[in-house]
Each structure stands twice: as C-alpha cells, then as structure tokens.
Amino acid sequence: MANLSPFDIQARPNRLLMQAFSCLIFIVCIGFYMQTSISRHRENPEDRIVPSGHQLLAGIRSAVLEPAEEDDYIPADNASTWERVHHSMIWKDTVSSGRRFFISLFLLIPAVILALHIGLFPWFGAGFLRFVLFFDKIVALSLLPILFIVFGIDEWSKIALVVIGVAPTMILDVTQMVKAVPQEQIVKAFTLDANNFDVAYRVVFRQILPQVINSLRLNLKPMMLFLFAGEMIAASDGLAYRIAIMRRHMGMDIILPYVLWVAFLLFLIDFSLRVINRRLHPWFQA
Amino acid sequence: MVSGLSTLEMTPPLNAARETKSLDTMTTAPVRTATAIHIDDVSVSFPTGRKGCRTVLENISLDIEEGEFVVLLGETGCGKSTLLRLILGQDRPTSGRISVAGSLVQRVDARSSYVPQKYSLFPDRTVLENLAMGPETSKYHILGRLLPSFRAFRRQVREEALRQLSHMGLQASDAAKYPHQLSGGMQQRVAIAQALMMKSRVLLMDEAFSALDPATRSNLQRLLRTVWGETKPTVVFVTHNTAEALILGTRVIVLARQSREDHCGSRVALDMKLPASGMSLRNNGQQFLDLVEHVERFSRGDHHAPSADLDAANGPYESPNAFPSNGETL
Ligand SMILES: Nc1ncnc2c1ncn2[C@@H]1O[C@H](COP(=O)(O)OP(=O)(O)OP(=O)(O)O)[C@@H](O)[C@H]1O
Ligand SMILES: [Mg+2]
C-alpha cells in the first residue's frame, strides 16, 4: 500500500489516485454551491443570488440563443439554431471583446520589436530604456480619464488602456531576455559576416521568440484585466459590460456562465500559444 | 583609437622574452609570409571602483605570422581572454593598436572566425543550419534571402556543409539534430566546422576544449591539428593546459604578471617556437615533460629562481632554446 501521508515529499501515489484527488476540490466547490443554492431556494423559490441548476440553464440558453436586450433584432420563427447563436448576446459580446483583445495583441508586436532594439542597439537603449522604466511605474488605470479625452470613449480608449497597461512591462521583460543572450552568440554571428539586422532578427530574435511567447502567456491575464476595467467603465457591449449590467439586476444566472466562459476563452488562448510554441520551437526546452 | 599612435617607445620585455628575442629575429629573418595579426604596444585597464584602475595587459607587442598556430598560456585572470577579445574586435585596447590581415581592428567582423568555450552554436538551428549560416548570411543578408537566386545558393551551401560535417567526423544523420541533442565534444566539432565554413584565415579559440573529457579532448586536438595542417590558417588558441599547448602549437606565448599590484598588468613572459611537426609525450618523452615544467614556471611568474633540486631529479635540463632552433624548420 502506497504511503498516504500528505506531508511525505517522497510519497509515490498511483496515477488513478492522483487524478481522482485533483478533482476533489472541484467537486467540493460544486457541492457547496449546490447546497447553498438549495437551502436558499427553500426559503425563497425566486432567489437570484445563487441560481439553481434550472435557472442557470435558462440563463445560458437565453445568453446563447437570444439577442441582447438592447438589440432590436427579432429572430424569425423558423430561424436555425446557428442563426440564433450568431445573433445572440454572448456571441455579440465575445466578438466585440475579442476584437479589442486581438487588436491590442497585435499592437504589442511593435512593442516587442522596440524592446529587441532597446536591448541590442546601444543608441536605442540610451534613448528609450529610461523612459520605459519611468512609464512602467505609471498606473495605467490612472491614465484612463486622459485616454477618454484623447481617444474618446469608444473602442480606441479601451485598446489604448490595454496596450499602455501591458506594453511597458512586456518591453522591460523582453529587453532582459535580449540582454541574457550570451555575448558569444552575437560575436559569433558577426564573425559569420552577419550584419546588424541579421544579428537582431535572425540570431537574437529567433532565440528569444519562445520566451517572448511565454511572457505573453503570462501577460494574458493583465491584458484581460485592463480590457475588463475599460469595458466596465465605458462600453456599450463586451463581456465585461454585460457582467456589469447584469450585476444591476442581480442576473447571476448570466454572470456565472459569463465568468466561466471568459476563463475558458483565456485558457484556450493560453493553450494554443503553448502548443504553437512547442511546434515552432522544438529546440526550446522548459 | 586615440592613444594608439604613441607606440614608438617600446618598453623592454621581460627577461625571458628578451632571451628568445634574438632567436626570434633569427628565425624570422628568412622571407616569410605576411603578418596575420599585429599587436602593437597594447595595454588594457579596467576601472575599478571610484578612482582605481586595474591594468590587465601592459605593453603587449606581438607579431603573429600567417599560418602560425599560436597557443596563449597563462594563469587564470592573466588576461588571455581579454587579449583574444581584442584581436576579435569585441573590446578596444586602452592604448596601442591591433591589426588583423593588414587592417586595423575596430569592430567584430568576418576577418576572424571564433570558437568560444560555451554557447558556440546557435541553439535554435540544426547542425546543418548552423554550418550553412556563415556562407548564407555573408552572401545574402536578411532581405537578400528573398531573392530567387538564394534557394539555389542555399542548396549548394548545404551540400558543402554536409561534406564539411563528414570531414569533421560527424555522421550525416547528425545534420538534422539541434545542438542540445549533441554531446559537448560533438558540439565543439560542429563549432569548428562552422568556423571553417567561412574559410577565413584567422581562427580564434578561447578554451574551446576545456569543458571536454580527456579522451574527447585529445581526439579534438588531433582533429584540429589535422585541419590546421590542411589549409594552414593562423590560429590563436587560448588554454590553461600546458600539455595541450605543446601538443597543438607551433608557438607558445605565456602571459604573466610580475606582481600582484593593480597597476601591474600581464606581459609576455615567454615566447617560444615549437617544432612545426608538433610534439607529444610519446615522441618527445622526457623532453616534453621538462618543457611543460619550464613553461609552467614562467606562467607562475617565478622563473627567476629555477628550482634546482627538481631539475636535478629530472635529469639534464633541456634549455627551451633547443626548441626554437628546431623551430627553424618551420
Ligand atoms: N569588463 C571587465 N571589467 C573589469 N575587469 C575585467 C573585465 N573583464 C575582465 N576583467 C579582468 O581582467 C582580468 C583578465 O580577465 P580574462 O578573462 O582575460 O582572464 P583569463 O586569462 O581569460 O582567465 P581565465 O583563464 O580564467 O579565463 C581578470 O582579472 C578580470 O577581473
Ligand atoms: Mg578566459
């Protein structure tokens, strides 16, 4: 019999047991939720704070199949499920949040390139590094009013918030990676008659790219955080906007599925970045 | 490059250097090929703390001829790597100047090839890509790779790379491996091959074999000697290991400091030619061992007082001057 003591570092529990054990907390949480929900519904059948399974299902159904309140789209009676999903509330919110997210992601590419130059070219380092260090300390959210004034309260202020929030950290991180590339590699490349851009893009950038992607994976969460902050404060659609609206009339049956949906989306992006990283860079370990 | 012109006042070299100097001029008197590396009264010092300054190299002047295999020896911290970085162009001398292949060294370029001890290969490229990297980039820079003629050229380079690979004793099946999949010895083989692909006339190696086990090391030493014999590039090889120096080199240069003080940098303590055919313990026996001891005494810096008792035990003491005279066969 395997050692079952939880405080034994050298314990070797078998695989099945480990798998089962890793599900335990999930099950406990779900059980606790159901318990709370059932007891609250016994007192008040209309309770909306901790919706029951039925209420949740109804909420999911309306989010996935029915248009948002503010939309005046009315599905035809014979509309297919696909068409309903396509015009549904969650679809609309996901698309508008996703668009902001991916535009910001795209705008981080120049930031990474700039970081590469800062780390590698002394003049770029002299010109930008101090400023980025300073700018990194500014709390991005405190800039929000300025952003609203500069970009207006529509799309671009939110995208700017995400980029301004994440880019300085990312730049500093990538600069560190560039500096960590052994000097030997750069010298070697020059002795192989590489020019400056060969060294920057075909030696250093190629080497740090997997690390950059990993850094991006860590930064997904802050990005989402800034996006949600922006959306909750000023937006007319988007996942966070919906969550903020629903809070006003205690629409937990919508909020909970939304929260899980966002988590799932983030997980998916993270996972695909990881897979891409492994496929693209078989030489990269750890 | 500012103070580089005040080179006329040559400080007298250490005793040993003077000792061999006459022989040196004697052997170089016949018509020889051009100077590959010219080091002219070079000093290097690094600032330490507020006002202090630590001199690492002091008034080094050396002429290394085309086709010489120079081994730089010396104790740890005596500035061997610093000197190599100067020749490479990675560092600038505080004073004095260095020229390689006839022109002044200002920055790292393709005049010299380089094999460092670590990080010698690009980890993100397979062995074949590593080998092909040099010729490819030197002909087609980053945007040139988009040209249609690049593909044909690349095919050609890869064929040559495969030839070079088998020449260095690696299998064709290794070509698709990444550096982390190779053993240390194989990595250094590939690194030498990569440097040779550039066909540059100067090859600089900084403790290239130090991280290897003795068997692999002697394999690679033999390989390097063979490769050097084929095209006779100028090699500057930095090592800690005196035996390695004697096996590989045609000329041994020992750097040593005269005292521990900061203002006192390393100078050339010994500059000695070796037979071009190379030495080995097997062929030269006791002579080899004596020479090892002789060289090590110089690198420790206590060459003023030869330990008589040890020498007596080792039989008749071979003066190093015997070797430079052999070196005339060069
Ligand atoms: N950038 C630097 N700043 C200050 N001091 C330096 C710097 N680079 C080297 N030194 C000093 O120069 C001296 C020589 O260093 P170097 O690396 O050339 O020695 P080495 O002979 O190659 O030693 P080893 O055999 O251990 O490699 C050392 O004492 C080191 O402290
Ligand atoms: Mg060194």
XYZ file of C-alpha atoms in Angstrom, chain A residues 182-198 201-203 206-207 280-285, chain B residues 88 90 108-110 112 114 116 118-125 133-134 137-138 141-142 145 178 180 191 194 198:
56
model
C 25.177 35.187 -24.441
C 27.600 37.692 -25.904
C 29.366 34.808 -27.610
C 26.369 34.265 -29.852
C 26.343 37.821 -31.065
C 30.091 37.911 -31.584
C 29.943 34.614 -33.371
C 27.243 35.885 -35.684
C 29.353 38.907 -36.575
C 32.318 36.693 -37.365
C 29.984 34.824 -39.718
C 29.631 38.104 -41.603
C 26.126 38.848 -40.387
C 25.057 42.481 -40.488
C 23.272 44.275 -37.666
C 19.816 43.264 -38.769
C 20.841 39.669 -39.309
C 16.298 39.370 -36.234
C 17.892 36.132 -37.320
C 20.006 35.414 -34.287
C 14.764 33.868 -33.164
C 16.333 32.780 -29.920
C 7.508 26.148 -33.714
C 10.482 25.762 -31.428
C 11.325 22.109 -30.906
C 14.767 23.185 -29.698
C 13.363 25.177 -26.807
C 13.361 23.321 -23.512
C 38.396 39.713 -32.273
C 34.918 42.767 -29.170
C 33.894 42.321 -34.828
C 33.787 41.200 -38.419
C 34.361 38.208 -40.637
C 38.451 36.128 -37.924
C 35.675 32.371 -33.405
C 34.264 30.026 -27.735
C 30.422 27.804 -24.367
C 27.468 28.940 -26.449
C 29.432 28.201 -29.558
C 26.414 27.112 -31.593
C 23.073 28.737 -32.284
C 20.649 26.673 -30.214
C 17.717 27.439 -32.494
C 19.326 25.968 -35.579
C 24.672 30.060 -41.543
C 28.036 31.686 -42.285
C 24.446 35.292 -44.378
C 27.675 36.593 -45.809
C 21.727 39.399 -45.775
C 18.335 39.443 -44.160
C 17.195 35.898 -48.640
C 19.732 20.523 -32.622
C 21.204 20.351 -27.288
C 31.585 24.739 -33.901
C 31.095 26.217 -38.605
C 33.829 30.767 -43.505
